[in-house]
Short mmCIF file of C-alpha atoms in Angstrom, two decimals:
data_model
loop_
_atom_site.label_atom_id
_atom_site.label_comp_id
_atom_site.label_asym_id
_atom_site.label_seq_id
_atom_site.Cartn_x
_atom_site.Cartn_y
_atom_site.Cartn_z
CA UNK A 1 -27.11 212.44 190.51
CA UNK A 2 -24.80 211.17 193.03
CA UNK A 3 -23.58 207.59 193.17
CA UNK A 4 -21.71 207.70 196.57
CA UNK A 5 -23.90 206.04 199.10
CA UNK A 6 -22.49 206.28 203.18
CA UNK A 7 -20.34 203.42 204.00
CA UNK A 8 -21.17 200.86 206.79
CA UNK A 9 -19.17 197.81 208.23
CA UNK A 10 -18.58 194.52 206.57
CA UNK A 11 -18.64 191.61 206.88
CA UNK A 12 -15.09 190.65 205.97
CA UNK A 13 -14.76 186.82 205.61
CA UNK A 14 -18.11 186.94 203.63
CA UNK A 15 -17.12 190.00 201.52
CA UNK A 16 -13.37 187.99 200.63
CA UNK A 17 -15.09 184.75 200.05
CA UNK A 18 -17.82 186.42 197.66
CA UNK A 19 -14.91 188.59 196.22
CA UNK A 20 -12.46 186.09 195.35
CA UNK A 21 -15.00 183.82 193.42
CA UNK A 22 -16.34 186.63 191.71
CA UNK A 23 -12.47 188.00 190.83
CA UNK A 24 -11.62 184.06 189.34
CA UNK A 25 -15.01 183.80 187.26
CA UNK A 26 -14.52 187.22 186.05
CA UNK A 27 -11.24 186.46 184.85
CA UNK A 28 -11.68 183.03 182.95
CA UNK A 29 -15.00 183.96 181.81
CA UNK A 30 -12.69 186.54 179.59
CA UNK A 31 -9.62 184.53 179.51
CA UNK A 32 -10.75 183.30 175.96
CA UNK A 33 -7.30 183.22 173.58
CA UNK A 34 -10.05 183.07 170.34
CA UNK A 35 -11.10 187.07 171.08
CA UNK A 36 -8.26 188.80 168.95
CA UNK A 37 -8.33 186.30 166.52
CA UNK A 38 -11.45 185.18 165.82
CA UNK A 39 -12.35 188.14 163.38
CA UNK A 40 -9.43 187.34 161.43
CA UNK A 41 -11.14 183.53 161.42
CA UNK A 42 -13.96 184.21 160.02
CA UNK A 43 -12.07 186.80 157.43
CA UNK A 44 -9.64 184.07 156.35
CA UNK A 45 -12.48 181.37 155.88
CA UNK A 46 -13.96 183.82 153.09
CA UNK A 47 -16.30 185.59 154.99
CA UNK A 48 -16.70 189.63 153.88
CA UNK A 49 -17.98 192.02 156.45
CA UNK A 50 -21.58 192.07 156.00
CA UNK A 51 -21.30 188.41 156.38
CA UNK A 52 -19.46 189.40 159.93
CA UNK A 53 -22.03 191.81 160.90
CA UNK A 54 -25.57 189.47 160.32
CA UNK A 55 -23.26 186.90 162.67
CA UNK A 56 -22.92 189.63 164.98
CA UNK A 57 -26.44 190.84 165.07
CA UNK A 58 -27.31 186.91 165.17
CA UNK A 59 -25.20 187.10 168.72
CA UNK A 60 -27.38 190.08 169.69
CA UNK A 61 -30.54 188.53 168.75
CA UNK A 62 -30.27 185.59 170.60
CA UNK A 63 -29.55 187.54 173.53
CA UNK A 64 -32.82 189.74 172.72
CA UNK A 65 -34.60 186.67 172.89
CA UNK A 66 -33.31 184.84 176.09
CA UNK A 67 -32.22 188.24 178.20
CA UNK A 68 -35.25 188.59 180.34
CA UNK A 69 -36.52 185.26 179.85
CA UNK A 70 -33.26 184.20 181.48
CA UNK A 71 -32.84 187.03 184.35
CA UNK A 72 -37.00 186.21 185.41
CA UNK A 73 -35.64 182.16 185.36
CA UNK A 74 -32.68 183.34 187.70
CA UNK A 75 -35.22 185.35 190.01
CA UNK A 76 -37.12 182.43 190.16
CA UNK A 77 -34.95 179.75 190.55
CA UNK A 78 -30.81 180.22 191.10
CA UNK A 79 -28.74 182.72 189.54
CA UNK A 80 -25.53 180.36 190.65
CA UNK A 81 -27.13 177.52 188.31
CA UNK A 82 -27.42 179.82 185.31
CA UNK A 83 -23.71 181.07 186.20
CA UNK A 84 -22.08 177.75 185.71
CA UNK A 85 -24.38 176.47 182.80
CA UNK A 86 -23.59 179.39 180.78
CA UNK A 87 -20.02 178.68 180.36
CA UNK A 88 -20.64 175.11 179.08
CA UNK A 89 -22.19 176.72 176.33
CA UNK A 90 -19.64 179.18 175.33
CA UNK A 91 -17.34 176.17 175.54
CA UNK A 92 -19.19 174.32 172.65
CA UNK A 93 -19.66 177.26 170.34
CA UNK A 94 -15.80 177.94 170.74
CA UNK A 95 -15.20 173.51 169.56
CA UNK A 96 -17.71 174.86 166.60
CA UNK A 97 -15.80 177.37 165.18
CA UNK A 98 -12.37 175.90 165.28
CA UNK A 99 -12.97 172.80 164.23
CA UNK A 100 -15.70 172.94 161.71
CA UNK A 101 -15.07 176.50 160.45
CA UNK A 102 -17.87 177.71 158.23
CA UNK A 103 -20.49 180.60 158.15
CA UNK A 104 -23.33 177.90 159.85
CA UNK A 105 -20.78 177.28 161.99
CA UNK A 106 -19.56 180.48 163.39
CA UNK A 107 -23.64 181.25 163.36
CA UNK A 108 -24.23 177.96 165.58
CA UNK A 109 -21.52 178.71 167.90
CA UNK A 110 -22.86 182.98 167.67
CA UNK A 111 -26.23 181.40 168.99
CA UNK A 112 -24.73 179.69 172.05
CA UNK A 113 -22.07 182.16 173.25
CA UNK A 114 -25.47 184.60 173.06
CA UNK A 115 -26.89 182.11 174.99
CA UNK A 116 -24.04 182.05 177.41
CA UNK A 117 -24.18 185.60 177.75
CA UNK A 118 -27.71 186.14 178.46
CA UNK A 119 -27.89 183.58 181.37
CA UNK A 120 -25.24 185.39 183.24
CA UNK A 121 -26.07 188.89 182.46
CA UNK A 122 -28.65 189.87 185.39
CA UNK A 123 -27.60 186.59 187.16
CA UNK A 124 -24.16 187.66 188.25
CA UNK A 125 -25.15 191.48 189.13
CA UNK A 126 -28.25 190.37 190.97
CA UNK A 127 -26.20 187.41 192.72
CA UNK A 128 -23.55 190.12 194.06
CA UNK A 129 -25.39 192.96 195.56
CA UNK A 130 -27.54 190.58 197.10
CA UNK A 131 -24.43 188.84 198.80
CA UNK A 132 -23.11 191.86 199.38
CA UNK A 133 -26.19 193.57 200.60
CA UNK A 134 -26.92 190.90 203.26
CA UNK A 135 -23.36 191.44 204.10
CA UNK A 136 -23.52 195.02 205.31
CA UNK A 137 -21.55 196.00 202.01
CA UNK A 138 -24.00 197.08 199.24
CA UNK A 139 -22.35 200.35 199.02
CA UNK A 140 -18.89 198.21 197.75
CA UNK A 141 -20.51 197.14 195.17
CA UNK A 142 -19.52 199.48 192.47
CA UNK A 143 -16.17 199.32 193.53
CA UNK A 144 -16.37 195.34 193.52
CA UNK A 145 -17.54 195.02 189.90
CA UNK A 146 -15.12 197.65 188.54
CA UNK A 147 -12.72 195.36 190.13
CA UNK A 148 -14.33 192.17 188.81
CA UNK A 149 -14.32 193.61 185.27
CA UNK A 150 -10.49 194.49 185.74
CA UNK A 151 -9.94 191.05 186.50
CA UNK A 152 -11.84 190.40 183.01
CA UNK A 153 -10.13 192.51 181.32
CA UNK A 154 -6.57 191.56 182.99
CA UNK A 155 -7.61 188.44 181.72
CA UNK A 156 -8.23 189.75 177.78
CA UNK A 157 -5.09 191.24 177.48
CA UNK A 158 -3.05 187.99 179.01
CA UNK A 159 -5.44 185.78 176.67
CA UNK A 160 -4.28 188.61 173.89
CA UNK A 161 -0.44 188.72 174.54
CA UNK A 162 -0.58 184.75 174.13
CA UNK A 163 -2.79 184.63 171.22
CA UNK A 164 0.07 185.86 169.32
CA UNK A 165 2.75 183.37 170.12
CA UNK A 166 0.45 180.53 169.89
CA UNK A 167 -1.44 181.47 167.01
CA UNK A 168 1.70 182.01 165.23
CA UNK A 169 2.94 178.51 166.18
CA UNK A 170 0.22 176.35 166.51
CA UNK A 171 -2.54 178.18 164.65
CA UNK A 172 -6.26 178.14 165.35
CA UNK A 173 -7.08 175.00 166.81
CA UNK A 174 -4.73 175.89 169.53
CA UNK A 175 -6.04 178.69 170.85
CA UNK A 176 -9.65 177.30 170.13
CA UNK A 177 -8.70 174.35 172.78
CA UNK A 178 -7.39 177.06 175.09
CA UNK A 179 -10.54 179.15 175.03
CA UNK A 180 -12.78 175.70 175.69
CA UNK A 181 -10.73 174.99 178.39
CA UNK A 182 -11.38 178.41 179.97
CA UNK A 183 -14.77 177.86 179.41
CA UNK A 184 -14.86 174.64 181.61
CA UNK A 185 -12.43 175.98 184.29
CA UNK A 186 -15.37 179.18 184.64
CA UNK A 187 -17.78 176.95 184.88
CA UNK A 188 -16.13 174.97 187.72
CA UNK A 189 -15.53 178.09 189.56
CA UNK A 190 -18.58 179.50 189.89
CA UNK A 191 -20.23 176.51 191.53
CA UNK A 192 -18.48 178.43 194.58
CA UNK A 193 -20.61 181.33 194.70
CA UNK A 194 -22.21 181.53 197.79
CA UNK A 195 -26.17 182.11 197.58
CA UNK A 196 -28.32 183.03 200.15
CA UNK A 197 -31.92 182.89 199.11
CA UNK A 198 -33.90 180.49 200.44
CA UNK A 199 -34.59 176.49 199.50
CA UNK A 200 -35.58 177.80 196.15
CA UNK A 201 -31.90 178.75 195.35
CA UNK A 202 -30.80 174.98 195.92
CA UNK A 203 -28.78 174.04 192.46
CA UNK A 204 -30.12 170.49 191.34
CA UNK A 205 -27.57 168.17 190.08
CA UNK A 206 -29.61 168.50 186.89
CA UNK A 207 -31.08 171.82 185.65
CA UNK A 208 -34.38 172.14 185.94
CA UNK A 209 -37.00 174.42 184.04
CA UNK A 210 -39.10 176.27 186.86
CA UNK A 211 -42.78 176.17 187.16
CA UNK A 212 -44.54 178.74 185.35
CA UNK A 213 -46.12 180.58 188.19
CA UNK A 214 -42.83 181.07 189.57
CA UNK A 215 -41.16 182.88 186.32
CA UNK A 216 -44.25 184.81 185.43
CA UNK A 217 -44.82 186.00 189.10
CA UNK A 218 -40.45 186.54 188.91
CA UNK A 219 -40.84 188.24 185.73
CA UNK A 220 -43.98 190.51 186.72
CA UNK A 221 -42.45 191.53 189.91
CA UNK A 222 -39.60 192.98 188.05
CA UNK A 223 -41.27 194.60 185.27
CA UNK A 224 -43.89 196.17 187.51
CA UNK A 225 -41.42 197.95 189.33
CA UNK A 226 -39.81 199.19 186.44
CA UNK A 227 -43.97 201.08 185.71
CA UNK A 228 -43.87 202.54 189.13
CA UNK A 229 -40.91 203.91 189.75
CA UNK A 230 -39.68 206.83 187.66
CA UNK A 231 -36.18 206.46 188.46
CA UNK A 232 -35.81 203.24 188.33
CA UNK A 233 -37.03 203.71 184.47
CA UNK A 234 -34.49 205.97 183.69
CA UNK A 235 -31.68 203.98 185.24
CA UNK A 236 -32.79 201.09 182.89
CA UNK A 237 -32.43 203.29 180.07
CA UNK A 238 -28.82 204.98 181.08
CA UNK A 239 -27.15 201.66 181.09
CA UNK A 240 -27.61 200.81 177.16
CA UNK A 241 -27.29 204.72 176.01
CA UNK A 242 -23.92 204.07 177.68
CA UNK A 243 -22.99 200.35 176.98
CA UNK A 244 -24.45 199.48 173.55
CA UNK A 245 -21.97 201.73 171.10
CA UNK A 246 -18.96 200.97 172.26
CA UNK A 247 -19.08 197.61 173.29
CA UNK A 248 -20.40 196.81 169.56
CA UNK A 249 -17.55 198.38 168.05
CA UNK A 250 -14.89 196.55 170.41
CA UNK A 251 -15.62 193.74 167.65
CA UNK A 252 -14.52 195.68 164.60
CA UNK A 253 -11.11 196.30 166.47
CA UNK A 254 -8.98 193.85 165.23
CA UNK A 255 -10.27 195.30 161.85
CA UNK A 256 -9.67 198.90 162.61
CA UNK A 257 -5.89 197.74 164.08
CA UNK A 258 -5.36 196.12 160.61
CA UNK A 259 -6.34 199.21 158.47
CA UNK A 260 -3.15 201.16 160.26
CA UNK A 261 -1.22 198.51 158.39
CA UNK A 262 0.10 195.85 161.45
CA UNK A 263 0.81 192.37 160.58
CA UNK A 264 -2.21 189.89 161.79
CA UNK A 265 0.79 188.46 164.27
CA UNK A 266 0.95 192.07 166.18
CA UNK A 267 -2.41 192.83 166.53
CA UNK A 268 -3.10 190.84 169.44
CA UNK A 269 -0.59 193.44 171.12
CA UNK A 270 -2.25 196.67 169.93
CA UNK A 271 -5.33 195.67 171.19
CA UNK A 272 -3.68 194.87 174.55
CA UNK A 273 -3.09 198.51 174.59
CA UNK A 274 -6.59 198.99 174.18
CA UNK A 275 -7.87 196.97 176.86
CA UNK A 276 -5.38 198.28 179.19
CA UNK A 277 -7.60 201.49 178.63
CA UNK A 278 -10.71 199.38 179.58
CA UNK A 279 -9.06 198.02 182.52
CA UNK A 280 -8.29 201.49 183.95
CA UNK A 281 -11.64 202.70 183.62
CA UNK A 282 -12.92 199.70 185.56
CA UNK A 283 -10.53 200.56 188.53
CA UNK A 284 -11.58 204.08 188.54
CA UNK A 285 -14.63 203.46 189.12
CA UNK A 286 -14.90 203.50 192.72
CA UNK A 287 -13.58 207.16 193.18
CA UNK A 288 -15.75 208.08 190.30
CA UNK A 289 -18.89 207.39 191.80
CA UNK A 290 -18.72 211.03 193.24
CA UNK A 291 -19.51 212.01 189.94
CA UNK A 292 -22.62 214.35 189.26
CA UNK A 293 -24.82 214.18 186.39
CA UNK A 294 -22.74 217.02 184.75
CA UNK A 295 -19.54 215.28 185.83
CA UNK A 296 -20.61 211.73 184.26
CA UNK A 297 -22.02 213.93 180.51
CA UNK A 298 -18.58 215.58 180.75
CA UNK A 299 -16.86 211.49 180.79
CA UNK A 300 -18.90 210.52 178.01
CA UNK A 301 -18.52 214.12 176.01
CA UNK A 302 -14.54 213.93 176.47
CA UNK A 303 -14.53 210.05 175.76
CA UNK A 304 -16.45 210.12 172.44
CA UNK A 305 -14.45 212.93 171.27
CA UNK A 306 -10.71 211.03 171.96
CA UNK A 307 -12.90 208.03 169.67
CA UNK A 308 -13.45 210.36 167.01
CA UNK A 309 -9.78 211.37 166.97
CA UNK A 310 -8.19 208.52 167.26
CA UNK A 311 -9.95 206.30 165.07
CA UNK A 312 -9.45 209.01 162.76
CA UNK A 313 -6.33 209.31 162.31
CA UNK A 314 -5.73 205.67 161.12
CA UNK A 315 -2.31 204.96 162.65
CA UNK A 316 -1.34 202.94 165.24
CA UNK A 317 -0.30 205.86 167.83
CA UNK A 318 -3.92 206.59 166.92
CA UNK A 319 -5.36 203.56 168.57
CA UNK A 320 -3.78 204.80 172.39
CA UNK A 321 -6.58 207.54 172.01
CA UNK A 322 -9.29 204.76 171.38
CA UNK A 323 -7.76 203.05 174.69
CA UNK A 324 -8.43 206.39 176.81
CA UNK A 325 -11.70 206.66 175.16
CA UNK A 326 -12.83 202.66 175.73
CA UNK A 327 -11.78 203.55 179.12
CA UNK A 328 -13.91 205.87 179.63
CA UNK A 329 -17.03 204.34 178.43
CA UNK A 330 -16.37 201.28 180.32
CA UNK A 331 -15.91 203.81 183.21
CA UNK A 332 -19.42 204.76 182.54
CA UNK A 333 -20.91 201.29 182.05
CA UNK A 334 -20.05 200.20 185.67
CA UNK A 335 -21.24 203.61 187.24
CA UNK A 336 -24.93 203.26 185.40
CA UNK A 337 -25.04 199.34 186.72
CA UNK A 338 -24.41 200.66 189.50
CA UNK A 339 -27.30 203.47 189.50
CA UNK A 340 -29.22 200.67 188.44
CA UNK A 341 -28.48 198.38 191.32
CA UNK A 342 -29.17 201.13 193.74
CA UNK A 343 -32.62 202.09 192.99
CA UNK A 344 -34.08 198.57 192.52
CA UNK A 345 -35.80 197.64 195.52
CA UNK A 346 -37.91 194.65 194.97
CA UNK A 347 -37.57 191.06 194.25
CA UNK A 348 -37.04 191.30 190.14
CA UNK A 349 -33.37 192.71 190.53
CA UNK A 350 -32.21 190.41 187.80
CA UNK A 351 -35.11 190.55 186.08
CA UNK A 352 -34.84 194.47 185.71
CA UNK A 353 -31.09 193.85 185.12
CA UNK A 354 -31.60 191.96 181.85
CA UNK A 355 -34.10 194.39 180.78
CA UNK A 356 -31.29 196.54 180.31
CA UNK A 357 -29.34 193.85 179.55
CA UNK A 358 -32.07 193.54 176.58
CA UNK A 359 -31.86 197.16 175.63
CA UNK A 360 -28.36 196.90 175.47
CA UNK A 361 -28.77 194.13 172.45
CA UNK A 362 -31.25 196.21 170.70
CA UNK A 363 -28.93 198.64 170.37
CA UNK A 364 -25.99 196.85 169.60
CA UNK A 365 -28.05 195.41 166.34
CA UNK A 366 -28.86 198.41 165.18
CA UNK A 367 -24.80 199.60 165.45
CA UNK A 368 -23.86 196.46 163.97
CA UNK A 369 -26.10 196.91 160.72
CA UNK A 370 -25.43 200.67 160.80
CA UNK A 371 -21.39 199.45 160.97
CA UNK A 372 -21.68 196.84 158.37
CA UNK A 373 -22.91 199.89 155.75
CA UNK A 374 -20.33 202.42 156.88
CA UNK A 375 -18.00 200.54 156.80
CA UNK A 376 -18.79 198.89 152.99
CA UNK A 377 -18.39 202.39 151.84
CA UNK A 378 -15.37 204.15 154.30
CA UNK A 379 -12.72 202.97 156.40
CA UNK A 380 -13.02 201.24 159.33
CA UNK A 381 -11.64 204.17 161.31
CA UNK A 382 -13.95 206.79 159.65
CA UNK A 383 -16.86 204.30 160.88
CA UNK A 384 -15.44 204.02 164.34
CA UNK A 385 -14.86 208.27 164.68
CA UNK A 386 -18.90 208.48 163.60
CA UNK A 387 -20.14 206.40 165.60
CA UNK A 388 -18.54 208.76 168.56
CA UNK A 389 -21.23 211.45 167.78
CA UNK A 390 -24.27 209.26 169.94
CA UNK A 391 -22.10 209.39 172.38
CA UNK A 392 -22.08 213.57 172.46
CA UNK A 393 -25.89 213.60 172.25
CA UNK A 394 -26.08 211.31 175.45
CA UNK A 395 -23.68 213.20 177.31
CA UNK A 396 -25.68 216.04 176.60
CA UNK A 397 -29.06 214.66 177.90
CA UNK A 398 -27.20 213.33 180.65
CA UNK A 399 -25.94 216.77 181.57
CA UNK A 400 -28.99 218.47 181.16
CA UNK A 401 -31.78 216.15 182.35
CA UNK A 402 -32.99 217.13 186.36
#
């Protein structure tokens, strides 16, 4: 496998316009000062952390429900409208938990931010290459999104070196305002994507549902290419092996950085080391689309293994090991979307892209219940350094598959 397609011109003032959008949205849509905190919330509100995990697989499930419900809608209708809406939503599950904190609470506002997240996943991937492909500059794309999801992550470690100052001063409701805020200013911004699609991608002043011959024929075009096309299956398939693990356990973090004895105040900072892993791994990623099939097994082999042995360990020099290996699994996330991107050919790209959006959120329910009883009867870094071995037996398939 070989993820480095020939490069053509561009269309620059397109290409910047579509980029910069996509750089700001990327950016608030993370910029969310609740994310190294909120854990601790619901831990200082009473909660234990089985409690934590059935909230967590509640997120997941409501994603399982709306992911390709949602990506057929933004085939059908405009991924730009389900871009903006979703932040409003992740703006009133954030009021939810700060103000009102309680279990139904923190469930409510777990239902919504999955909400949130399934209207934009497929939406935002499909909405780019498109742009990009009627721009001449498909084979950016890769590059692009690693770039966007720096910006993202840029933007968690900024919201995480403030949570500490302003958590310490002002407490919760502070940075809960802070993170609805973002939420609004996201939503604002990405009424600027450009979209080029047609009269059906018009975005009414009021959303509307679309007809039901226009989802179901959205939603079989994208599924029936996904039957036909053997590659196209096991793209689909790469993207949760790679995405599902590790992006579940980026939740127990706070709790792992705890366990090597910080204060609640510095945690926000250790996990800025952490994400300044992620980050990397997003910018690498276009040089690493050279990467082979044996090449991309040996990133997730050498990746799972520095998450083994630095969770392990159980100090806080431990947790720069779990930045180099979040790095590399985020490294690996962007190259499989971008696999994915490049074999879909028909008109169900987002449709196909929350499929494995959906797969993703099976997964993740099953690591969050398989987390909530390793971790009820070992440490939090013993949990984190088994749930590395998947990892190995994916980078093994990967590796070995034709």
């Amino acid at each position: 496998m070989t993820l480095s397609p020939a490069r053509v011109p561009v269309a620059a003032p397109g290409v910047r316009r579509l980029t910069a959008t996509l750089y700001g949205y990327a950016f608030l849509d993370e910029f969310v000062l609740l994310y190294p905190v909120y854990a601790l919330l619901f831990a200082d509100t009473g909660l234990s952390v089985g409690q934590m995990s059935s909230l967590f697989v509640l997120w997941s499930a409501t994603g399982v429900l709306l992911e390709v419900p949602s990506g057929a809608w933004a085939d059908a209708v405009s991924r730009r409208l389900l871009l903006w809406l979703g932040p409003l939503l992740g703006a009133a599950g954030f009021a939810l938990w700060v103000f009102v904190p309680s279990y139904w609470a923190f469930a409510a506002g777990f239902v919504l931010w999955g909400a949130r997240g399934a209207l934009g996943s497929g939406a935002l991937e499909a909405l780019v290459y498109e742009e990009l492909e009627r721009l001449g500059a498909a084979d950016r794309y890769a590059r692009i999104m690693g770039r966007a999801q720096a910006a993202g992550q840029i933007a968690v470690m900024t919201a995480m070196a403030l949570a500490g100052p302003v958590f310490a001063a002002y407490g919760y409701p502070a940075v809960g305002a802070a993170s609805v805020l973002a939420c609004l200013l996201c939503a604002a911004t990405a009424t600027r994507f450009p979209e080029h699609r047609g009269a059906a991608t018009a975005v009414p002043a009021v959303p509307a549902v679309p007809d039901d011959t226009g989802w179901a024929a959205s939603l079989r075009s994208g599924l029936g290419e996904a039957r036909r096309d053997r590659s196209v299956r096991g793209a689909l398939l790469l993207v949760p092996a790679v995405a599902a693990v590790w992006g579940a356990l980026d939740e127990y973090t706070p709790l792992l950085a705890r366990d090597t004895g910080a204060a609640d105040a510095t945690i926000p900072y250790l996990l800025v080391m952490v994400w300044a892993g992620v980050t990397a791994g997003s910018l690498l990623a276009g040089p690493a689309e050279r990467l082979g099939r044996r090449g991309f097994g040996a990133l997730l082999a050498a990746s799972a293994l520095a998450l083994a042995a630095g969770a392990g360990v159980g100090t806080r020099a431990g947790l720069a090991l779990v930045a180099v290996a979040f790095g590399g699994f985020q490294l690996a996330t962007v190259l499989a979307d971008a696999r994915l991107q490049q074999r879909i050919e028909g008109t169900g790209r987002a449709t196909l892209t929350s499929v494995a959006g959906l797969g993703t959120e099976l997964a993740t329910i099953t690591v969050y219940g398989t987390y909530a009883q390793l971790a009820s009867t070992t440490a939090h870094g013993t949990a984190f350094a088994l749930l590395a071995v998947p990892y190995l037996l994916v980078a093994v398939l990967v590796a070995l598959r034709r």
